[in-house]
Coordinates of C-alpha atoms and ligand atoms in Angstrom, one line a residue:
M1 CA 12.7 -13.4 -11.6
I2 CA 9.8 -12.9 -13.9
Y3 CA 10.2 -11.5 -17.4
Q4 CA 7.1 -10.1 -18.9
I5 CA 6.7 -10.7 -22.7
Y6 CA 4.1 -8.6 -24.7
P7 CA 3.7 -11.3 -27.4
R8 CA 2.7 -8.9 -30.2
S9 CA 6.1 -7.2 -29.9
F10 CA 8.6 -9.9 -29.1
Q11 CA 9.4 -11.8 -32.2
D12 CA 7.5 -12.3 -35.5
T13 CA 8.1 -15.5 -37.5
N14 CA 5.3 -15.4 -40.1
A15 CA 6.0 -11.9 -41.6
D16 CA 2.7 -10.3 -40.5
G17 CA 4.4 -7.6 -38.4
I18 CA 3.0 -9.1 -35.1
G19 CA 5.0 -11.4 -32.7
D20 CA 4.0 -15.0 -32.2
L21 CA 4.6 -18.1 -30.1
K22 CA 7.1 -19.5 -32.4
G23 CA 9.0 -16.3 -32.1
I24 CA 9.1 -16.6 -28.3
E25 CA 10.4 -20.1 -28.7
Q26 CA 13.2 -19.0 -30.9
R27 CA 14.2 -16.4 -28.3
L28 CA 14.2 -18.8 -25.3
D29 CA 18.1 -19.1 -25.4
Y30 CA 18.2 -15.3 -25.0
L31 CA 16.1 -15.5 -22.0
S32 CA 17.8 -18.3 -20.2
G33 CA 21.1 -16.7 -21.1
L34 CA 19.9 -13.5 -19.5
G35 CA 19.1 -15.4 -16.4
V36 CA 15.4 -15.2 -16.0
D37 CA 13.5 -17.9 -14.1
A38 CA 10.0 -17.4 -15.5
I39 CA 8.3 -15.8 -18.4
W40 CA 4.9 -14.3 -18.2
I41 CA 3.2 -13.9 -21.6
S42 CA 0.4 -11.2 -21.9
P43 CA -2.9 -12.7 -23.4
I44 CA -2.5 -15.1 -26.4
Y45 CA -6.1 -16.3 -26.6
P46 CA -8.6 -15.8 -29.5
S47 CA -9.6 -12.2 -29.4
P48 CA -11.0 -9.5 -31.6
M49 CA -8.2 -7.4 -30.2
A50 CA -10.4 -4.4 -29.1
D51 CA -8.0 -4.3 -26.1
F52 CA -5.2 -6.3 -27.7
G53 CA -6.0 -9.6 -26.3
Y54 CA -7.5 -8.5 -22.9
D55 CA -10.8 -9.1 -24.6
V56 CA -10.9 -12.8 -24.6
A57 CA -13.3 -14.7 -26.9
D58 CA -12.2 -18.2 -26.0
Y59 CA -10.2 -18.9 -22.8
C60 CA -9.0 -22.3 -23.9
D61 CA -7.3 -21.7 -27.3
V62 CA -4.7 -19.6 -28.9
D63 CA -5.3 -16.8 -31.4
P64 CA -4.2 -17.7 -34.9
R65 CA -2.2 -14.5 -35.0
F66 CA 0.0 -16.1 -32.3
G67 CA -0.1 -19.7 -33.5
G68 CA -2.2 -22.5 -32.1
L69 CA -2.3 -24.8 -29.3
A70 CA 0.4 -27.0 -30.9
N71 CA 2.7 -24.0 -30.9
F72 CA 1.8 -23.3 -27.3
D73 CA 2.6 -26.9 -26.3
S74 CA 5.9 -26.8 -28.1
L75 CA 6.9 -23.4 -26.5
L76 CA 6.1 -24.8 -23.1
A77 CA 8.1 -28.0 -23.7
H78 CA 11.1 -26.0 -24.9
A79 CA 10.8 -23.5 -22.0
H80 CA 10.8 -26.4 -19.5
A81 CA 13.7 -28.1 -21.1
R82 CA 15.6 -25.0 -20.3
G83 CA 14.4 -24.9 -16.8
L84 CA 12.2 -21.8 -17.5
K85 CA 8.8 -21.6 -15.9
L86 CA 6.0 -20.3 -18.1
L87 CA 3.1 -18.1 -16.8
L88 CA 0.0 -17.0 -18.8
D89 CA -2.2 -14.0 -18.3
F90 CA -5.7 -14.9 -16.9
V91 CA -8.3 -12.4 -17.6
P92 CA -11.3 -13.3 -15.4
N93 CA -13.0 -10.0 -14.8
H94 CA -14.4 -9.6 -18.3
T95 CA -14.7 -11.4 -21.6
S96 CA -14.9 -10.1 -25.2
D97 CA -18.4 -9.2 -26.3
R98 CA -17.8 -11.9 -28.9
H99 CA -17.3 -14.7 -26.4
P100 CA -20.1 -17.2 -26.9
W101 CA -21.2 -16.6 -23.2
F102 CA -21.9 -13.1 -23.9
V103 CA -23.6 -13.7 -27.2
E104 CA -26.0 -16.0 -25.3
S105 CA -26.3 -13.7 -22.4
R106 CA -27.5 -10.8 -24.5
A107 CA -29.8 -13.0 -26.7
S108 CA -32.8 -12.6 -24.3
R109 CA -33.6 -11.8 -20.7
D110 CA -34.4 -15.4 -20.0
N111 CA -31.3 -17.0 -21.5
P112 CA -29.6 -19.3 -19.1
K113 CA -26.4 -17.2 -19.3
R114 CA -28.2 -13.9 -18.8
D115 CA -26.9 -13.8 -15.2
W116 CA -23.4 -14.7 -16.2
Y117 CA -22.9 -10.9 -16.8
I118 CA -24.0 -7.8 -15.0
W119 CA -27.4 -6.5 -16.4
R120 CA -29.4 -3.8 -14.8
D121 CA -32.5 -1.8 -15.5
P122 CA -32.1 1.9 -16.4
A123 CA -32.3 4.6 -13.7
P124 CA -35.7 6.1 -13.4
D125 CA -34.7 8.8 -15.9
G126 CA -33.8 6.1 -18.5
G127 CA -30.1 6.7 -18.1
P128 CA -27.4 4.4 -16.8
P129 CA -28.1 2.6 -13.5
N130 CA -25.4 4.5 -11.6
N131 CA -22.4 6.9 -12.1
W132 CA -19.7 4.3 -12.4
I133 CA -17.1 5.3 -15.0
S134 CA -15.1 2.9 -17.3
D135 CA -11.4 2.9 -16.8
F136 CA -11.2 3.9 -20.5
G137 CA -13.6 6.9 -20.0
G138 CA -17.3 7.4 -20.3
S139 CA -20.1 5.5 -18.5
A140 CA -19.3 1.9 -17.6
W141 CA -22.8 1.0 -18.6
Q142 CA -23.8 0.1 -22.2
W143 CA -27.4 0.2 -23.3
D144 CA -28.7 -3.0 -25.1
E145 CA -31.6 -2.0 -27.2
A146 CA -32.7 -5.7 -27.9
T147 CA -33.3 -6.6 -24.3
G148 CA -33.9 -3.2 -22.8
Q149 CA -31.2 -3.3 -20.1
Y150 CA -27.7 -2.0 -19.5
Y151 CA -24.6 -4.2 -19.1
Y152 CA -21.6 -3.2 -17.1
H153 CA -18.0 -2.9 -18.5
A154 CA -15.2 -1.7 -16.3
F155 CA -13.2 -1.3 -19.4
L156 CA -14.3 -1.1 -23.2
K157 CA -17.9 -1.8 -24.0
E158 CA -16.5 -4.7 -26.0
Q159 CA -15.3 -6.1 -22.7
P160 CA -18.5 -6.9 -20.6
D161 CA -17.8 -7.8 -16.9
L162 CA -18.6 -11.3 -15.8
N163 CA -20.8 -11.7 -12.8
W164 CA -18.6 -13.4 -10.2
R165 CA -21.4 -13.6 -7.7
N166 CA -22.8 -16.3 -10.0
P167 CA -21.5 -19.8 -8.9
A168 CA -21.8 -21.0 -12.4
V169 CA -19.2 -18.3 -13.6
Q170 CA -16.9 -19.3 -10.8
T171 CA -17.1 -23.0 -11.8
A172 CA -16.5 -22.2 -15.5
M173 CA -13.5 -20.0 -14.7
Y174 CA -11.9 -22.4 -12.3
D175 CA -12.2 -25.0 -15.2
V176 CA -10.3 -22.6 -17.4
M177 CA -7.4 -22.4 -14.7
R178 CA -7.4 -26.2 -14.7
F179 CA -7.3 -26.4 -18.5
W180 CA -3.9 -24.5 -18.5
F181 CA -2.5 -26.0 -15.4
D182 CA -3.3 -29.5 -16.7
R183 CA -1.3 -28.6 -19.9
G184 CA 1.6 -27.8 -17.7
V185 CA 1.5 -24.0 -17.3
D186 CA 3.3 -23.1 -14.1
G187 CA 1.3 -20.2 -13.0
L188 CA -1.1 -17.4 -13.9
R189 CA -1.0 -13.6 -13.7
I190 CA -4.5 -12.6 -12.8
D191 CA -5.7 -9.5 -14.6
V192 CA -7.4 -6.7 -12.5
L193 CA -8.1 -9.2 -9.6
W194 CA -9.4 -6.4 -7.4
H195 CA -12.2 -5.6 -9.9
L196 CA -13.9 -9.1 -9.9
V197 CA -16.7 -8.3 -7.4
K198 CA -18.9 -5.1 -7.2
A199 CA -21.1 -3.9 -4.4
A200 CA -24.3 -6.0 -4.6
D201 CA -26.7 -3.0 -4.6
F202 CA -24.6 -0.9 -7.1
P203 CA -24.6 2.4 -5.2
D204 CA -23.1 5.5 -6.8
N205 CA -19.3 5.9 -6.4
P206 CA -18.4 9.1 -4.4
P207 CA -16.8 12.0 -6.4
N208 CA -13.0 12.3 -6.3
P209 CA -12.1 15.6 -4.5
A210 CA -8.6 15.4 -6.1
Y211 CA -9.9 15.0 -9.7
Q212 CA -8.1 16.9 -12.5
P213 CA -9.1 16.5 -16.1
A214 CA -5.6 15.6 -17.0
M215 CA -5.9 12.4 -14.8
G216 CA -8.5 10.9 -17.3
D217 CA -12.3 10.5 -17.0
M218 CA -12.1 7.4 -14.7
H219 CA -10.7 9.5 -11.8
R220 CA -13.8 11.7 -11.6
V221 CA -15.1 9.2 -9.0
L222 CA -13.5 7.0 -6.4
Q223 CA -13.9 3.3 -7.3
L224 CA -15.2 2.6 -3.8
H225 CA -18.2 0.4 -4.7
S226 CA -17.0 -0.9 -8.1
T227 CA -13.8 -2.6 -6.9
D228 CA -12.1 -4.3 -4.0
Q229 CA -15.2 -5.7 -2.3
P230 CA -14.8 -8.0 0.6
E231 CA -16.2 -11.0 -1.4
V232 CA -13.3 -10.8 -3.8
H233 CA -11.1 -12.4 -1.2
E234 CA -13.3 -15.6 -1.1
I235 CA -12.7 -15.9 -4.8
A236 CA -9.0 -15.3 -4.6
S237 CA -8.8 -18.0 -2.0
D238 CA -10.8 -20.4 -4.1
M239 CA -8.5 -19.8 -7.0
R240 CA -5.5 -20.5 -4.7
G241 CA -7.3 -23.7 -3.8
V242 CA -7.4 -24.7 -7.5
A243 CA -3.7 -23.9 -7.9
D244 CA -2.6 -25.6 -4.6
R245 CA -4.1 -28.9 -5.6
Y246 CA -1.4 -29.3 -8.2
G247 CA 1.5 -28.9 -5.7
A248 CA -0.4 -31.1 -3.2
S249 CA -0.8 -34.0 -5.7
G250 CA 2.9 -33.8 -6.8
Q251 CA 2.3 -32.4 -10.2
G252 CA 4.4 -29.3 -9.4
E253 CA 3.5 -26.1 -7.6
R254 CA 1.5 -23.4 -9.5
V255 CA 2.0 -19.7 -8.7
L256 CA -0.7 -17.1 -8.7
I257 CA 0.1 -13.5 -9.2
G258 CA -2.5 -10.7 -8.8
E259 CA -2.6 -7.5 -10.8
I260 CA -3.9 -5.1 -8.1
Y261 CA -3.5 -1.3 -8.1
L262 CA -4.4 -0.4 -4.4
P263 CA -2.7 1.3 -1.5
V264 CA -0.3 -1.1 0.4
D265 CA -2.6 -1.9 3.3
R266 CA -5.4 -3.0 0.9
L267 CA -2.9 -4.6 -1.5
L268 CA -1.5 -6.8 1.2
H269 CA -4.9 -8.4 2.1
Y270 CA -4.6 -10.3 -1.2
Y271 CA -1.9 -12.5 0.3
G272 CA -4.9 -13.8 2.3
R273 CA -5.8 -13.8 6.0
E274 CA -7.5 -17.0 7.3
R275 CA -7.2 -18.6 3.8
A276 CA -4.2 -18.1 1.5
E277 CA -4.9 -16.0 -1.7
V278 CA -2.4 -15.1 -4.3
H279 CA 1.3 -15.8 -3.8
L280 CA 2.3 -12.4 -5.2
P281 CA -0.1 -9.4 -5.2
L282 CA 1.9 -7.2 -7.6
N283 CA 3.7 -4.4 -6.0
F284 CA 3.9 -1.5 -8.5
Q285 CA 5.1 1.2 -6.1
L286 CA 8.5 1.7 -7.8
I287 CA 6.8 2.7 -11.1
D288 CA 5.2 5.8 -9.7
A289 CA 7.3 6.7 -6.7
P290 CA 9.2 10.0 -6.6
W291 CA 12.8 9.0 -7.5
Q292 CA 14.3 10.3 -4.3
A293 CA 16.5 8.4 -1.9
R294 CA 14.9 9.2 1.4
S295 CA 11.3 8.7 0.2
L296 CA 12.2 5.5 -1.6
A297 CA 13.8 4.2 1.7
T298 CA 10.6 5.0 3.5
L299 CA 8.5 3.3 0.9
I300 CA 10.6 0.1 1.0
A301 CA 10.7 0.0 4.8
D302 CA 7.0 0.5 5.1
Y303 CA 6.2 -2.2 2.6
E304 CA 8.6 -4.6 4.3
A305 CA 7.1 -3.8 7.7
A306 CA 3.5 -4.2 6.5
L307 CA 4.0 -7.6 4.9
P308 CA 2.0 -10.3 6.7
P309 CA 4.0 -13.1 8.3
G310 CA 5.5 -15.5 5.7
A311 CA 4.4 -13.3 2.8
W312 CA 7.1 -13.1 0.1
P313 CA 7.6 -9.6 -1.4
N314 CA 7.8 -8.6 -4.9
W315 CA 8.8 -5.6 -7.0
V316 CA 7.8 -4.3 -10.5
L317 CA 9.6 -1.7 -12.5
G318 CA 7.4 -1.6 -15.6
N319 CA 4.6 -3.3 -17.6
H320 CA 2.6 -2.9 -20.8
D321 CA 0.4 -0.2 -19.2
R322 CA 2.8 2.2 -17.7
P323 CA 5.6 4.4 -18.9
R324 CA 9.0 2.7 -19.3
V325 CA 11.6 3.1 -16.6
A326 CA 14.1 4.6 -19.0
A327 CA 11.6 7.2 -20.1
K328 CA 10.7 8.1 -16.5
R329 CA 14.1 8.0 -14.9
G330 CA 16.5 8.6 -17.7
Q331 CA 19.3 6.2 -18.9
A332 CA 21.7 6.7 -16.1
Q333 CA 19.2 6.1 -13.4
A334 CA 17.6 3.1 -15.3
R335 CA 20.9 1.4 -14.4
I336 CA 20.3 2.2 -10.8
A337 CA 16.8 1.0 -11.1
A338 CA 18.0 -2.3 -12.5
M339 CA 20.2 -2.8 -9.5
L340 CA 17.4 -1.7 -7.1
L341 CA 14.9 -4.1 -8.7
L342 CA 17.3 -7.0 -8.6
T343 CA 18.7 -6.5 -5.0
L344 CA 15.6 -5.8 -3.0
R345 CA 14.1 -8.7 -1.1
G346 CA 11.4 -10.5 -3.2
T347 CA 10.5 -11.6 -6.7
P348 CA 11.4 -9.0 -9.4
T349 CA 9.3 -8.6 -12.5
L350 CA 11.1 -7.2 -15.5
Y351 CA 9.2 -5.9 -18.6
Y352 CA 10.7 -6.9 -22.0
G353 CA 13.1 -4.2 -23.4
D354 CA 13.8 -2.6 -20.1
E355 CA 17.0 -4.7 -19.9
L356 CA 18.1 -2.7 -23.0
G357 CA 17.1 0.7 -21.5
L358 CA 14.4 0.8 -24.2
S359 CA 12.4 4.0 -23.9
D360 CA 8.9 5.2 -24.8
V361 CA 8.2 5.7 -28.5
A362 CA 6.3 8.7 -29.7
I363 CA 3.7 7.2 -31.9
P364 CA 2.6 9.3 -35.0
P365 CA -1.1 10.0 -34.7
A366 CA -2.0 7.9 -37.7
Q367 CA -0.3 4.9 -36.1
I368 CA -2.1 5.1 -32.8
Q369 CA -3.8 1.7 -31.9
D370 CA -4.4 1.7 -28.2
P371 CA -8.2 2.3 -27.4
R372 CA -7.1 4.1 -24.2
E373 CA -5.4 6.8 -26.3
L374 CA -8.0 6.9 -29.1
R375 CA -10.9 7.4 -26.4
E376 CA -9.1 10.1 -24.4
P377 CA -6.5 11.5 -26.7
G378 CA -3.6 13.8 -25.6
L379 CA -3.5 13.0 -21.8
A380 CA -0.5 10.7 -22.3
L381 CA -2.6 7.7 -21.1
G382 CA -2.0 5.7 -24.3
R383 CA 0.0 2.6 -24.0
D384 CA 1.3 2.1 -27.5
P385 CA 4.6 3.9 -26.6
V386 CA 5.6 1.1 -24.2
R387 CA 4.4 -1.8 -26.4
T388 CA 6.9 -1.3 -29.4
P389 CA 8.9 -4.1 -31.0
M390 CA 11.9 -5.6 -29.3
P391 CA 15.1 -4.7 -31.1
W392 CA 17.2 -7.8 -31.6
D393 CA 19.9 -6.9 -34.1
G394 CA 21.1 -4.4 -36.7
S395 CA 19.3 -6.1 -39.5
E396 CA 16.1 -4.6 -41.2
N397 CA 13.3 -3.9 -38.7
A398 CA 15.8 -4.8 -35.9
G399 CA 15.3 -8.5 -36.6
F400 CA 11.8 -8.3 -35.1
T401 CA 10.0 -8.9 -38.4
T402 CA 10.6 -8.9 -42.1
T403 CA 7.7 -6.6 -42.8
R404 CA 6.4 -3.4 -41.4
P405 CA 5.9 -3.9 -37.6
W406 CA 2.5 -3.3 -36.1
L407 CA 4.0 -0.4 -34.0
P408 CA 7.1 1.5 -35.0
L409 CA 10.5 0.6 -33.5
H410 CA 12.3 3.1 -31.4
A411 CA 14.6 5.2 -33.5
D412 CA 17.6 4.1 -31.6
W413 CA 17.3 0.4 -32.5
P414 CA 20.5 0.5 -34.7
V415 CA 22.5 0.9 -31.6
R416 CA 20.1 -0.2 -28.8
N417 CA 19.6 -3.8 -29.8
V418 CA 20.3 -7.1 -28.2
A419 CA 23.1 -8.3 -30.6
R420 CA 25.1 -5.2 -30.2
M421 CA 24.6 -4.5 -26.4
A422 CA 25.4 -8.2 -25.6
Q423 CA 29.0 -7.5 -26.8
E424 CA 29.4 -4.3 -24.9
P425 CA 30.9 -4.8 -21.5
H426 CA 29.3 -1.8 -20.0
S427 CA 25.9 -1.9 -21.6
I428 CA 22.7 -1.9 -19.5
L429 CA 22.1 -5.4 -20.9
T430 CA 25.4 -6.6 -19.7
L431 CA 24.6 -5.1 -16.3
Y432 CA 21.3 -6.9 -16.1
R433 CA 23.1 -10.2 -17.0
R434 CA 25.6 -9.7 -14.3
L435 CA 23.0 -8.7 -11.7
L436 CA 21.0 -11.8 -12.4
A437 CA 24.2 -13.9 -12.2
A438 CA 25.0 -12.3 -8.9
R439 CA 21.4 -13.2 -7.6
R440 CA 22.1 -16.8 -8.5
A441 CA 25.6 -16.9 -7.0
H442 CA 24.7 -15.1 -3.7
P443 CA 21.8 -16.5 -1.6
A444 CA 21.9 -13.2 0.4
L445 CA 20.5 -11.5 -2.7
A446 CA 18.1 -14.1 -3.7
I447 CA 16.6 -14.9 -0.3
G448 CA 18.5 -13.0 2.4
D449 CA 17.2 -10.7 5.1
F450 CA 16.8 -7.1 4.3
A451 CA 17.8 -4.1 6.5
L452 CA 18.0 -0.5 5.5
L453 CA 21.3 1.2 6.4
D454 CA 21.8 4.8 7.6
A455 CA 22.4 7.0 4.6
A456 CA 22.1 10.6 3.7
G457 CA 21.6 12.9 0.7
D458 CA 20.9 11.0 -2.6
V459 CA 22.1 7.6 -1.3
L460 CA 19.8 4.7 -0.7
A461 CA 21.7 1.8 1.1
Y462 CA 20.7 -1.5 2.5
A463 CA 22.2 -4.7 3.7
R464 CA 21.2 -8.2 2.5
R465 CA 22.3 -11.2 4.7
H466 CA 22.0 -14.9 4.6
G467 CA 24.0 -17.2 6.9
A468 CA 27.5 -15.9 7.0
E469 CA 27.1 -13.9 3.7
R470 CA 26.7 -10.2 4.1
L471 CA 26.2 -7.8 1.2
I472 CA 25.7 -4.1 1.1
V473 CA 23.8 -2.3 -1.8
A474 CA 24.6 1.4 -2.1
L475 CA 22.7 3.4 -4.8
N476 CA 23.4 7.0 -5.7
L477 CA 20.2 8.5 -7.0
G478 CA 21.8 11.8 -7.8
E479 CA 24.1 13.6 -10.1
H480 CA 26.8 14.4 -7.6
S481 CA 29.3 12.1 -6.0
Q482 CA 28.2 10.9 -2.5
R483 CA 30.0 9.5 0.6
L484 CA 28.5 6.7 2.5
E485 CA 29.8 5.6 5.9
L486 CA 29.9 1.8 6.1
P487 CA 28.6 0.0 9.1
D488 CA 31.3 -1.4 11.4
W489 CA 30.4 -5.0 10.6
A490 CA 31.3 -4.2 7.0
G491 CA 35.0 -4.6 7.8
D492 CA 37.2 -5.0 4.8
C493 CA 34.6 -5.2 2.0
R494 CA 35.1 -5.4 -1.8
V495 CA 33.1 -4.4 -4.7
L496 CA 31.1 -7.2 -6.2
L497 CA 29.4 -5.2 -9.0
S498 CA 29.1 -1.6 -9.9
T499 CA 26.8 0.1 -12.4
V500 CA 29.7 2.2 -13.8
A501 CA 32.9 1.2 -15.5
D502 CA 35.4 2.2 -12.8
A503 CA 33.9 1.3 -9.5
A504 CA 33.8 3.6 -6.4
L505 CA 36.6 3.9 -3.9
I506 CA 36.5 2.3 -0.5
E507 CA 38.6 4.0 2.1
D508 CA 38.5 4.5 5.9
G509 CA 35.2 2.7 6.4
A510 CA 33.5 4.8 3.8
V511 CA 32.6 4.5 0.1
L512 CA 32.8 7.3 -2.4
L513 CA 30.0 6.8 -4.9
Q514 CA 30.2 8.6 -8.3
A515 CA 27.2 10.3 -9.8
N516 CA 24.6 7.8 -10.8
E517 CA 26.6 4.9 -9.3
G518 CA 25.1 1.9 -7.7
L519 CA 27.2 -0.8 -6.2
I520 CA 27.1 -4.1 -4.4
L521 CA 29.7 -4.7 -1.8
I522 CA 30.5 -8.0 -0.1
A523 CA 31.9 -8.2 3.3
D524 CA 34.7 -10.6 3.6
Ligands
LIG1 C1 -5.2 -4.8 -17.1 C2 -4.2 -4.9 -18.2 C3 -4.5 -3.9 -19.3 C4 -6.0 -4.1 -19.7 C5 -6.9 -4.1 -18.6 C6 -8.3 -4.6 -19.0 O1 -5.0 -3.6 -16.4 O2 -3.0 -4.8 -17.8 O3 -3.6 -3.9 -20.3 O4 -6.3 -3.0 -20.7 O5 -6.5 -4.9 -17.6 O6 -8.2 -5.9 -19.3

């Protein structure tokens, strides 16, 4: 189970209102007590913070706001001492415009690093080379007066895209991977992996027939030629080669996780075909799916069926870019979502704060920081609401900082905080802890087979089996009680865990689920 930490918002120790590596180190006991296996930390590298660290100015150092390499080494050692794996965020698609590589690249047309980025002449009318749109709105091409060409940026103009068709870029970036692997990092989450390679001749992207202004400017075109090109798979398998050498040489396996927003068939290519690619192409389907039992059952079954042989599934409920699960599904169903995430087959990724049922925070206009919101205001595309400080306890600023935090806390922090909820037997935090303990205690949950069970109405039900162990998960996604007929093999089963205080009744081969109840049954 992977726990994502947004480092700016986890724990501040130097009173600047921004979280830091020392803060994460101080909270490792919380994480191991919760039962996570690995932590993934969003970018900590030196950065002008135009996109809060996803604009990297030096891949092989730590931003002073977060500490330094010595703090990193200490965090890693303390994590490993507790049996926790530590994963970093690798941002290979683009650098900061302050990265020395780009400073050189823009210095002149004949600079040796010119071709490390994507430079093109203007279109005949002097405008941008094609119609590609930045994910943050506006043309993805930025005019450079000094050298008379445009450079490409899939995100902010402060985030120029690297030219991954250039072998020198590949070599430099594989060296970056080795820098962190050699330091002992257990794996990398690869930012926007499907963006790395663009069509060689830069044709216009086709218009999106379903475009509505509320979707944001980027959706005016389909990213047919600017993303997911066949050559990206070569690169993903070369990256896997870099990682695999560590396992093969006995230094410990390293995991690669790809951030990829694509339909399932194209997503699954990133497991690799002839050559292995990433271990886990992140599966974000639960974030956006309609919260409806029948359609979720289909989604899960289709994903399971489409997995290539030997591919290990994974599920994600939230991240630093998308609305929080509690905001989307409500508090009662956030508990069902927790049980779903932690009982499906595959590696779950949990976003910090979701274990508290933390919800999105409405950010007063004067405090908005996210460039996504500032560039296209009012479309609810901003990400500040999901990046607010972790509420630790009832002390001032929820124990996150001793000064004004960089983003406001959710107003409910006096009651929704770790110290308080850890004491409450029925808090969502306690539910998470119990679910994670159950995953450890029951191989059927951790590694067992998966099969959907017949269910009707608002009930989603499935079986997990490993050896002689047989479990049933039954989730009521609705507000009315529901009856689920149990399969014959269930025999005399008992409740292992319920999301509500007084668990459902089992009688006559059926279970009566209360509104918003999820439960795990074990067949004796
Ligand atoms: C990824 C990150 C997002 C960032 C973008 C550009 O989607 O998750 O936060 O803004 O890449 O690096």
